[in-house]
mmCIF file of C-alpha atoms in Angstrom:
data_model
loop_
_atom_site.group_PDB
_atom_site.id
_atom_site.type_symbol
_atom_site.label_atom_id
_atom_site.label_comp_id
_atom_site.label_asym_id
_atom_site.label_seq_id
_atom_site.Cartn_x
_atom_site.Cartn_y
_atom_site.Cartn_z
ATOM 1 C CA UNK H 1 -10.916 -17.302 -11.334
ATOM 2 C CA UNK H 2 -9.257 -17.417 -14.758
ATOM 3 C CA UNK H 3 -5.529 -17.826 -14.213
ATOM 4 C CA UNK H 4 -4.613 -16.486 -17.668
ATOM 5 C CA UNK H 5 -5.905 -12.955 -17.225
ATOM 6 C CA UNK H 6 -4.081 -10.694 -19.658
ATOM 7 C CA UNK H 7 -5.102 -7.084 -20.094
ATOM 8 C CA UNK H 8 -8.665 -7.732 -18.909
ATOM 9 C CA UNK H 9 -10.544 -5.901 -16.176
ATOM 10 C CA UNK H 10 -12.028 -8.082 -13.427
ATOM 11 C CA UNK H 11 -14.919 -6.616 -11.482
ATOM 12 C CA UNK H 12 -13.968 -7.238 -7.853
ATOM 13 C CA UNK H 13 -14.257 -5.204 -4.674
ATOM 14 C CA UNK H 14 -10.644 -5.034 -3.501
ATOM 15 C CA UNK H 15 -8.285 -2.447 -2.085
ATOM 16 C CA UNK H 16 -6.601 -1.898 -5.464
ATOM 17 C CA UNK H 17 -9.900 -1.522 -7.333
ATOM 18 C CA UNK H 18 -10.645 1.520 -5.156
ATOM 19 C CA UNK H 19 -7.351 3.296 -5.835
ATOM 20 C CA UNK H 20 -6.997 6.354 -8.035
ATOM 21 C CA UNK H 21 -6.154 5.126 -11.579
ATOM 22 C CA UNK H 22 -3.525 7.842 -11.973
ATOM 23 C CA UNK H 23 -1.726 6.593 -8.870
ATOM 24 C CA UNK H 24 -1.855 2.996 -10.122
ATOM 25 C CA UNK H 25 -0.499 3.953 -13.525
ATOM 26 C CA UNK H 26 2.387 6.014 -12.116
ATOM 27 C CA UNK H 27 3.083 3.400 -9.445
ATOM 28 C CA UNK H 28 3.266 0.720 -12.125
ATOM 29 C CA UNK H 29 5.885 2.711 -14.049
ATOM 30 C CA UNK H 30 7.852 3.441 -10.869
ATOM 31 C CA UNK H 31 7.988 -0.211 -9.831
ATOM 32 C CA UNK H 32 9.204 -1.243 -13.280
ATOM 33 C CA UNK H 33 12.015 1.311 -12.901
ATOM 34 C CA UNK H 34 12.819 0.053 -9.393
ATOM 35 C CA UNK H 35 13.071 -3.536 -10.656
ATOM 36 C CA UNK H 36 15.866 -2.512 -13.010
ATOM 37 C CA UNK H 37 17.571 -0.146 -10.552
ATOM 38 C CA UNK H 38 18.292 -2.714 -7.866
ATOM 39 C CA UNK H 39 21.897 -3.856 -7.412
ATOM 40 C CA UNK H 40 21.315 -6.796 -5.087
ATOM 41 C CA UNK H 41 19.351 -9.963 -5.490
ATOM 42 C CA UNK H 42 18.000 -9.664 -1.939
ATOM 43 C CA UNK H 43 16.677 -6.149 -2.585
ATOM 44 C CA UNK H 44 14.946 -7.346 -5.728
ATOM 45 C CA UNK H 45 13.428 -10.282 -3.851
ATOM 46 C CA UNK H 46 11.909 -7.947 -1.247
ATOM 47 C CA UNK H 47 10.259 -5.894 -4.020
ATOM 48 C CA UNK H 48 8.897 -9.072 -5.597
ATOM 49 C CA UNK H 49 7.361 -10.141 -2.286
ATOM 50 C CA UNK H 50 5.571 -6.784 -2.063
ATOM 51 C CA UNK H 51 4.254 -7.155 -5.618
ATOM 52 C CA UNK H 52 3.139 -10.780 -5.085
ATOM 53 C CA UNK H 53 1.244 -9.777 -1.924
ATOM 54 C CA UNK H 54 -0.367 -6.896 -3.852
ATOM 55 C CA UNK H 55 -1.326 -9.253 -6.662
ATOM 56 C CA UNK H 56 -3.032 -11.677 -4.271
ATOM 57 C CA UNK H 57 -4.988 -8.795 -2.725
ATOM 58 C CA UNK H 58 -6.010 -7.431 -6.152
ATOM 59 C CA UNK H 59 -7.116 -10.816 -7.514
ATOM 60 C CA UNK H 60 -8.386 -12.447 -4.309
ATOM 61 C CA UNK H 61 -6.491 -15.524 -5.409
ATOM 62 C CA UNK H 62 -3.660 -17.337 -3.648
ATOM 63 C CA UNK H 63 -2.654 -19.492 -6.629
ATOM 64 C CA UNK H 64 -2.978 -17.512 -9.857
ATOM 65 C CA UNK H 65 0.331 -15.712 -9.320
ATOM 66 C CA UNK H 66 2.087 -19.087 -9.410
ATOM 67 C CA UNK H 67 0.877 -19.861 -12.947
ATOM 68 C CA UNK H 68 2.454 -16.663 -14.258
ATOM 69 C CA UNK H 69 5.908 -18.088 -13.528
ATOM 70 C CA UNK H 70 5.846 -20.174 -16.714
ATOM 71 C CA UNK H 71 6.914 -17.583 -19.299
ATOM 72 C CA UNK H 72 9.721 -15.927 -17.252
ATOM 73 C CA UNK H 73 10.920 -19.398 -16.230
ATOM 74 C CA UNK H 74 11.529 -20.572 -19.807
ATOM 75 C CA UNK H 75 13.117 -17.230 -20.720
ATOM 76 C CA UNK H 76 15.448 -17.623 -17.730
ATOM 77 C CA UNK H 77 16.391 -21.172 -18.747
ATOM 78 C CA UNK H 78 17.487 -19.910 -22.169
ATOM 79 C CA UNK H 79 19.399 -17.013 -20.567
ATOM 80 C CA UNK H 80 21.113 -19.391 -18.123
ATOM 81 C CA UNK H 81 22.409 -21.510 -21.019
ATOM 82 C CA UNK H 82 23.742 -18.362 -22.716
ATOM 83 C CA UNK H 83 25.359 -17.199 -19.469
ATOM 84 C CA UNK H 84 26.987 -20.591 -18.965
ATOM 85 C CA UNK H 85 28.572 -20.235 -22.395
ATOM 86 C CA UNK H 86 29.695 -16.602 -22.020
ATOM 87 C CA UNK H 87 30.466 -16.002 -18.309
ATOM 88 C CA UNK H 88 33.728 -17.562 -17.140
ATOM 89 C CA UNK H 89 34.366 -17.984 -13.442
ATOM 90 C CA UNK H 90 37.363 -18.190 -11.139
ATOM 91 C CA UNK H 91 38.166 -21.003 -8.732
ATOM 92 C CA UNK H 92 40.538 -20.631 -5.795
ATOM 93 C CA UNK H 93 40.947 -23.974 -4.101
ATOM 94 C CA UNK H 94 42.266 -27.499 -4.220
ATOM 95 C CA UNK H 95 39.599 -29.126 -6.391
ATOM 96 C CA UNK H 96 41.582 -30.970 -9.077
ATOM 97 C CA UNK H 97 38.545 -31.422 -11.302
ATOM 98 C CA UNK H 98 38.333 -27.673 -12.041
ATOM 99 C CA UNK H 99 41.426 -25.795 -13.257
ATOM 100 C CA UNK H 100 42.820 -22.984 -11.154
ATOM 101 C CA UNK H 101 41.953 -19.573 -12.639
ATOM 102 C CA UNK H 102 43.786 -16.625 -11.095
ATOM 103 C CA UNK H 103 41.765 -13.610 -9.977
ATOM 104 C CA UNK H 104 43.609 -10.955 -11.944
ATOM 105 C CA UNK H 105 40.885 -9.332 -14.022
ATOM 106 C CA UNK H 106 43.146 -9.458 -17.082
ATOM 107 C CA UNK H 107 42.649 -13.031 -18.187
ATOM 108 C CA UNK H 108 38.991 -13.128 -17.223
ATOM 109 C CA UNK H 109 36.916 -9.983 -16.685
ATOM 110 C CA UNK H 110 34.168 -12.013 -15.006
ATOM 111 C CA UNK H 111 36.509 -13.637 -12.482
ATOM 112 C CA UNK H 112 35.539 -11.225 -9.707
ATOM 113 C CA UNK H 113 33.953 -7.878 -8.925
ATOM 114 C CA UNK H 114 34.768 -5.405 -6.154
ATOM 115 C CA UNK H 115 31.622 -3.984 -4.592
ATOM 116 C CA UNK H 116 31.622 -1.773 -1.470
ATOM 117 C CA UNK H 117 35.185 -2.815 -0.755
ATOM 118 C CA UNK H 118 34.307 -6.519 -0.826
ATOM 119 C CA UNK H 119 35.812 -8.802 -3.461
ATOM 120 C CA UNK H 120 33.093 -11.100 -4.768
ATOM 121 C CA UNK H 121 34.624 -14.121 -6.484
ATOM 122 C CA UNK H 122 32.778 -15.712 -9.367
ATOM 123 C CA UNK H 123 33.081 -19.290 -8.120
ATOM 124 C CA UNK H 124 32.675 -22.170 -10.546
ATOM 125 C CA UNK H 125 30.044 -24.636 -9.327
ATOM 126 C CA UNK H 126 30.014 -26.986 -12.294
ATOM 127 C CA UNK H 127 32.288 -27.278 -15.345
ATOM 128 C CA UNK H 128 31.684 -30.537 -17.221
ATOM 129 C CA UNK H 129 33.501 -29.726 -20.489
ATOM 130 C CA UNK H 130 37.009 -28.540 -19.842
ATOM 131 C CA UNK H 131 36.726 -26.118 -16.956
ATOM 132 C CA UNK H 132 37.179 -22.524 -18.055
ATOM 133 C CA UNK H 133 36.991 -23.012 -21.802
ATOM 134 C CA UNK H 134 33.536 -24.180 -22.809
ATOM 135 C CA UNK H 135 30.663 -24.539 -20.370
ATOM 136 C CA UNK H 136 30.490 -23.334 -16.761
ATOM 137 C CA UNK H 137 27.856 -22.904 -14.109
ATOM 138 C CA UNK H 138 29.142 -19.999 -12.033
ATOM 139 C CA UNK H 139 27.951 -17.841 -9.172
ATOM 140 C CA UNK H 140 27.491 -14.769 -11.376
ATOM 141 C CA UNK H 141 25.534 -16.654 -14.036
ATOM 142 C CA UNK H 142 23.115 -17.974 -11.415
ATOM 143 C CA UNK H 143 22.609 -14.603 -9.714
ATOM 144 C CA UNK H 144 22.196 -12.706 -12.992
ATOM 145 C CA UNK H 145 19.765 -15.238 -14.402
ATOM 146 C CA UNK H 146 17.713 -15.246 -11.197
ATOM 147 C CA UNK H 147 17.628 -11.434 -11.140
ATOM 148 C CA UNK H 148 16.428 -11.261 -14.754
ATOM 149 C CA UNK H 149 13.792 -13.894 -13.958
ATOM 150 C CA UNK H 150 12.511 -11.827 -11.025
ATOM 151 C CA UNK H 151 12.555 -8.613 -13.067
ATOM 152 C CA UNK H 152 10.446 -10.113 -15.860
ATOM 153 C CA UNK H 153 8.111 -11.719 -13.342
ATOM 154 C CA UNK H 154 7.745 -8.456 -11.431
ATOM 155 C CA UNK H 155 6.893 -6.510 -14.592
ATOM 156 C CA UNK H 156 4.237 -9.095 -15.516
ATOM 157 C CA UNK H 157 2.632 -8.950 -12.063
ATOM 158 C CA UNK H 158 2.614 -5.145 -11.763
ATOM 159 C CA UNK H 159 1.130 -4.750 -15.243
ATOM 160 C CA UNK H 160 -1.500 -7.379 -14.471
ATOM 161 C CA UNK H 161 -2.454 -5.614 -11.243
ATOM 162 C CA UNK H 162 -2.983 -2.397 -13.212
ATOM 163 C CA UNK H 163 -5.140 -3.935 -15.944
ATOM 164 C CA UNK H 164 -7.341 -6.208 -13.809
ATOM 165 C CA UNK H 165 -8.096 -3.540 -11.196
ATOM 166 C CA UNK H 166 -8.696 -0.553 -13.486
ATOM 167 C CA UNK H 167 -11.611 -0.088 -15.861
ATOM 168 C CA UNK H 168 -10.516 0.850 -19.404
ATOM 169 C CA UNK H 169 -12.371 4.154 -19.220
ATOM 170 C CA UNK H 170 -10.601 5.060 -15.964
ATOM 171 C CA UNK H 171 -7.254 3.971 -17.361
ATOM 172 C CA UNK H 172 -7.905 6.266 -20.331
ATOM 173 C CA UNK H 173 -8.703 9.086 -17.910
ATOM 174 C CA UNK H 174 -5.477 8.454 -15.994
ATOM 175 C CA UNK H 175 -3.356 8.542 -19.157
ATOM 176 C CA UNK H 176 -5.144 11.706 -20.281
ATOM 177 C CA UNK H 177 -4.446 13.493 -16.978
ATOM 178 C CA UNK H 178 -0.803 12.390 -16.933
ATOM 179 C CA UNK H 179 -0.263 13.601 -20.520
ATOM 180 C CA UNK H 180 -2.040 16.909 -19.854
ATOM 181 C CA UNK H 181 1.199 19.004 -19.674
ATOM 182 C CA UNK H 182 1.919 18.040 -23.301
ATOM 183 C CA UNK H 183 -0.994 20.239 -24.338
ATOM 184 C CA UNK H 184 1.200 23.235 -23.620
ATOM 185 C CA UNK H 185 3.325 22.320 -26.653
ATOM 186 C CA UNK H 186 0.253 21.649 -28.854
ATOM 187 C CA UNK H 187 0.373 17.843 -28.747
ATOM 188 C CA UNK H 188 -3.117 16.303 -29.198
ATOM 189 C CA UNK H 189 -3.183 14.236 -26.013
ATOM 190 C CA UNK H 190 -6.878 13.302 -26.450
ATOM 191 C CA UNK H 191 -6.110 11.472 -29.699
ATOM 192 C CA UNK H 192 -3.115 9.688 -28.147
ATOM 193 C CA UNK H 193 -5.241 8.685 -25.164
ATOM 194 C CA UNK H 194 -8.018 7.358 -27.384
ATOM 195 C CA UNK H 195 -5.545 5.267 -29.408
ATOM 196 C CA UNK H 196 -4.065 3.764 -26.221
ATOM 197 C CA UNK H 197 -7.545 3.099 -24.824
ATOM 198 C CA UNK H 198 -8.694 1.298 -27.985
ATOM 199 C CA UNK H 199 -5.477 -0.754 -28.090
ATOM 200 C CA UNK H 200 -5.945 -1.861 -24.462
ATOM 201 C CA UNK H 201 -9.590 -2.665 -25.086
ATOM 202 C CA UNK H 202 -8.772 -4.792 -28.140
ATOM 203 C CA UNK H 203 -6.247 -7.055 -26.360
ATOM 204 C CA UNK H 204 -8.805 -9.321 -24.600
ATOM 205 C CA UNK H 205 -11.128 -9.123 -27.625
ATOM 206 C CA UNK H 206 -8.437 -10.393 -29.981
ATOM 207 C CA UNK H 207 -7.440 -13.119 -27.508
ATOM 208 C CA UNK H 208 -11.027 -14.362 -27.427
ATOM 209 C CA UNK H 209 -11.194 -14.169 -31.221
ATOM 210 C CA UNK H 210 -7.965 -16.164 -31.558
ATOM 211 C CA UNK H 211 -9.345 -18.799 -29.189
ATOM 212 C CA UNK H 212 -12.536 -19.120 -31.255
ATOM 213 C CA UNK H 213 -10.562 -19.412 -34.504
ATOM 214 C CA UNK H 214 -8.308 -22.097 -33.007
ATOM 215 C CA UNK H 215 -11.319 -24.134 -31.920
ATOM 216 C CA UNK H 216 -12.961 -23.731 -35.322
ATOM 217 C CA UNK H 217 -9.806 -24.773 -37.169
ATOM 218 C CA UNK H 218 -9.204 -27.673 -34.769
ATOM 219 C CA UNK H 219 -12.711 -28.965 -35.518
ATOM 220 C CA UNK H 220 -11.691 -28.989 -39.193
ATOM 221 C CA UNK H 221 -8.657 -31.146 -38.435
ATOM 222 C CA UNK H 222 -5.915 -28.544 -37.988
ATOM 223 C CA UNK H 223 -3.388 -29.645 -35.339
ATOM 224 C CA UNK H 224 -1.780 -26.773 -33.372
ATOM 225 C CA UNK H 225 0.040 -28.877 -30.757
ATOM 226 C CA UNK H 226 1.681 -31.858 -32.436
ATOM 227 C CA UNK H 227 3.566 -32.591 -35.609
ATOM 228 C CA UNK H 228 6.699 -31.237 -37.248
ATOM 229 C CA UNK H 229 7.795 -27.596 -37.134
ATOM 230 C CA UNK H 230 6.749 -27.118 -40.740
ATOM 231 C CA UNK H 231 3.257 -28.427 -40.004
ATOM 232 C CA UNK H 232 2.949 -26.191 -36.943
ATOM 233 C CA UNK H 233 3.982 -23.158 -39.021
ATOM 234 C CA UNK H 234 1.275 -23.911 -41.576
ATOM 235 C CA UNK H 235 -1.245 -24.393 -38.777
ATOM 236 C CA UNK H 236 -0.467 -20.992 -37.253
ATOM 237 C CA UNK H 237 -0.740 -19.348 -40.673
ATOM 238 C CA UNK H 238 -4.281 -20.680 -40.756
ATOM 239 C CA UNK H 239 -4.782 -18.884 -37.399
ATOM 240 C CA UNK H 240 -3.001 -15.599 -38.151
ATOM 241 C CA UNK H 241 -4.683 -14.784 -41.473
ATOM 242 C CA UNK H 242 -8.291 -15.027 -40.176
ATOM 243 C CA UNK H 243 -7.237 -13.118 -37.051
ATOM 244 C CA UNK H 244 -5.878 -10.242 -39.153
ATOM 245 C CA UNK H 245 -9.047 -10.200 -41.248
ATOM 246 C CA UNK H 246 -11.198 -10.152 -38.112
ATOM 247 C CA UNK H 247 -9.056 -7.363 -36.598
ATOM 248 C CA UNK H 248 -9.439 -5.097 -39.630
ATOM 249 C CA UNK H 249 -13.166 -5.875 -39.751
ATOM 250 C CA UNK H 250 -13.615 -4.922 -36.093
ATOM 251 C CA UNK H 251 -11.549 -1.757 -36.584
ATOM 252 C CA UNK H 252 -13.726 -0.762 -39.538
ATOM 253 C CA UNK H 253 -16.913 -1.386 -37.543
ATOM 254 C CA UNK H 254 -15.554 0.655 -34.636
ATOM 255 C CA UNK H 255 -14.663 3.525 -36.978
ATOM 256 C CA UNK H 256 -18.182 3.542 -38.466
ATOM 257 C CA UNK H 257 -19.735 3.439 -34.978
ATOM 258 C CA UNK H 258 -17.635 6.379 -33.748
ATOM 259 C CA UNK H 259 -18.409 8.391 -36.875
ATOM 260 C CA UNK H 260 -22.166 7.714 -36.646
ATOM 261 C CA UNK H 261 -22.122 8.957 -33.045
ATOM 262 C CA UNK H 262 -20.469 12.220 -34.055
ATOM 263 C CA UNK H 263 -17.032 11.612 -32.576
ATOM 264 C CA UNK H 264 -14.766 14.619 -33.181
ATOM 265 C CA UNK H 265 -11.071 13.981 -32.389
ATOM 266 C CA UNK H 266 -10.158 17.638 -31.836
ATOM 267 C CA UNK H 267 -13.244 18.641 -29.841
ATOM 268 C CA UNK H 268 -12.853 20.011 -26.342
ATOM 269 C CA UNK H 269 -13.440 17.304 -23.720
ATOM 270 C CA UNK H 270 -15.303 17.406 -20.435
ATOM 271 C CA UNK H 271 -14.992 14.842 -17.630
ATOM 272 C CA UNK H 272 -18.016 12.951 -16.322
ATOM 273 C CA UNK H 273 -16.111 11.072 -13.614
ATOM 274 C CA UNK H 274 -14.391 13.143 -10.941
ATOM 275 C CA UNK H 275 -11.380 11.622 -9.194
ATOM 276 C CA UNK H 276 -10.594 12.359 -5.549
ATOM 277 C CA UNK H 277 -7.777 11.352 -3.210
ATOM 278 C CA UNK H 278 -8.929 8.811 -0.610
ATOM 279 C CA UNK H 279 -7.272 7.186 2.389
ATOM 280 C CA UNK H 280 -6.376 4.151 0.271
ATOM 281 C CA UNK H 281 -4.386 6.408 -2.043
ATOM 282 C CA UNK H 282 -2.488 8.011 0.858
ATOM 283 C CA UNK H 283 -1.593 4.590 2.282
ATOM 284 C CA UNK H 284 -0.448 3.366 -1.149
ATOM 285 C CA UNK H 285 1.696 6.471 -1.671
ATOM 286 C CA UNK H 286 3.354 5.801 1.684
ATOM 287 C CA UNK H 287 4.135 2.175 0.703
ATOM 288 C CA UNK H 288 5.481 3.249 -2.707
ATOM 289 C CA UNK H 289 7.713 5.892 -1.118
ATOM 290 C CA UNK H 290 8.903 3.327 1.428
ATOM 291 C CA UNK H 291 9.869 0.860 -1.342
ATOM 292 C CA UNK H 292 11.599 3.628 -3.305
ATOM 293 C CA UNK H 293 13.564 4.744 -0.241
ATOM 294 C CA UNK H 294 14.502 1.117 0.450
ATOM 295 C CA UNK H 295 15.997 0.700 -3.043
ATOM 296 C CA UNK H 296 17.836 4.047 -2.851
ATOM 297 C CA UNK H 297 19.309 3.231 0.558
ATOM 298 C CA UNK H 298 20.564 -0.122 -0.735
ATOM 299 C CA UNK H 299 22.308 1.679 -3.615
ATOM 300 C CA UNK H 300 24.204 4.138 -1.384
ATOM 301 C CA UNK H 301 27.703 2.774 -0.837
ATOM 302 C CA UNK H 302 28.257 4.683 2.393
ATOM 303 C CA UNK H 303 25.419 2.807 4.110
ATOM 304 C CA UNK H 304 26.592 -0.485 5.576
ATOM 305 C CA UNK H 305 24.944 -3.698 4.464
ATOM 306 C CA UNK H 306 25.532 -7.258 5.756
ATOM 307 C CA UNK H 307 28.201 -9.194 3.900
ATOM 308 C CA UNK H 308 25.694 -11.873 2.799
ATOM 309 C CA UNK H 309 23.592 -9.073 1.281
ATOM 310 C CA UNK H 310 26.593 -7.622 -0.570
ATOM 311 C CA UNK H 311 27.484 -11.079 -1.907
ATOM 312 C CA UNK H 312 24.247 -11.048 -3.936
ATOM 313 C CA UNK H 313 25.408 -8.076 -6.007
ATOM 314 C CA UNK H 314 24.611 -8.592 -9.688
ATOM 315 C CA UNK H 315 25.155 -6.795 -12.959
ATOM 316 C CA UNK H 316 22.847 -7.100 -15.950
#
């Protein structure tokens, strides 16, 4: 199975392929919201485990999820370097290599945080260039970077599950049904749905076109991988310009094809495919509600959590 699936439907017979597209679309949005609502690293990790298991079921692959770690990993490395420059910690101990920084909150706003009555100290793990002044690896910088990494990774996986398990025509139907209330205020939802559908359909087409152009230019001696930055910029200009020309050409052909077939944007639509609630949808709704309740419970201060769970509190 292709491990670089992006925005492309894969015809498989899995649990997620049988779900109602409207449920998958709304569930995708809800999980993205839950990823950014979580206050604890442990809570976020539990959500990620659910999404990874769902991804393996939807793709019938035990390895492809691992290859999607590359992009969020490099983003997290850059964010960690920024956090090490901006987040200053506090050390309470007898280590003479790291200066003592009092936990007052006045001299250093990142020295500690009080969460659920527990004072979480931003310990300094590594400070090679002058302790609290230049470069520090602290507890908060590690937790925040890891949480951002998991959030980005979770969004990538949930979006991939939606696109590989839902046919474009059914995804268009789902968006159309969800936007239906906007018709009450005279918003042309059919046109919006068609635009979204065409955009989603063109993503894999343009990726294939870019791959063909790269191979054609490489056969002519253009180097996309090696050389100086200036040479790489020129090489990608050779890729971008033909890709734009091909995109406008395909858009023009699509417009002519739709016009020749009598497409009328403002015509009244009828639905050929009828969607019904099945047992898979009921089970999925139960799991989604369970995950939502889990996140909400973890956010309620009056509900007791283990101290090791509270220690993973993070702010973004």
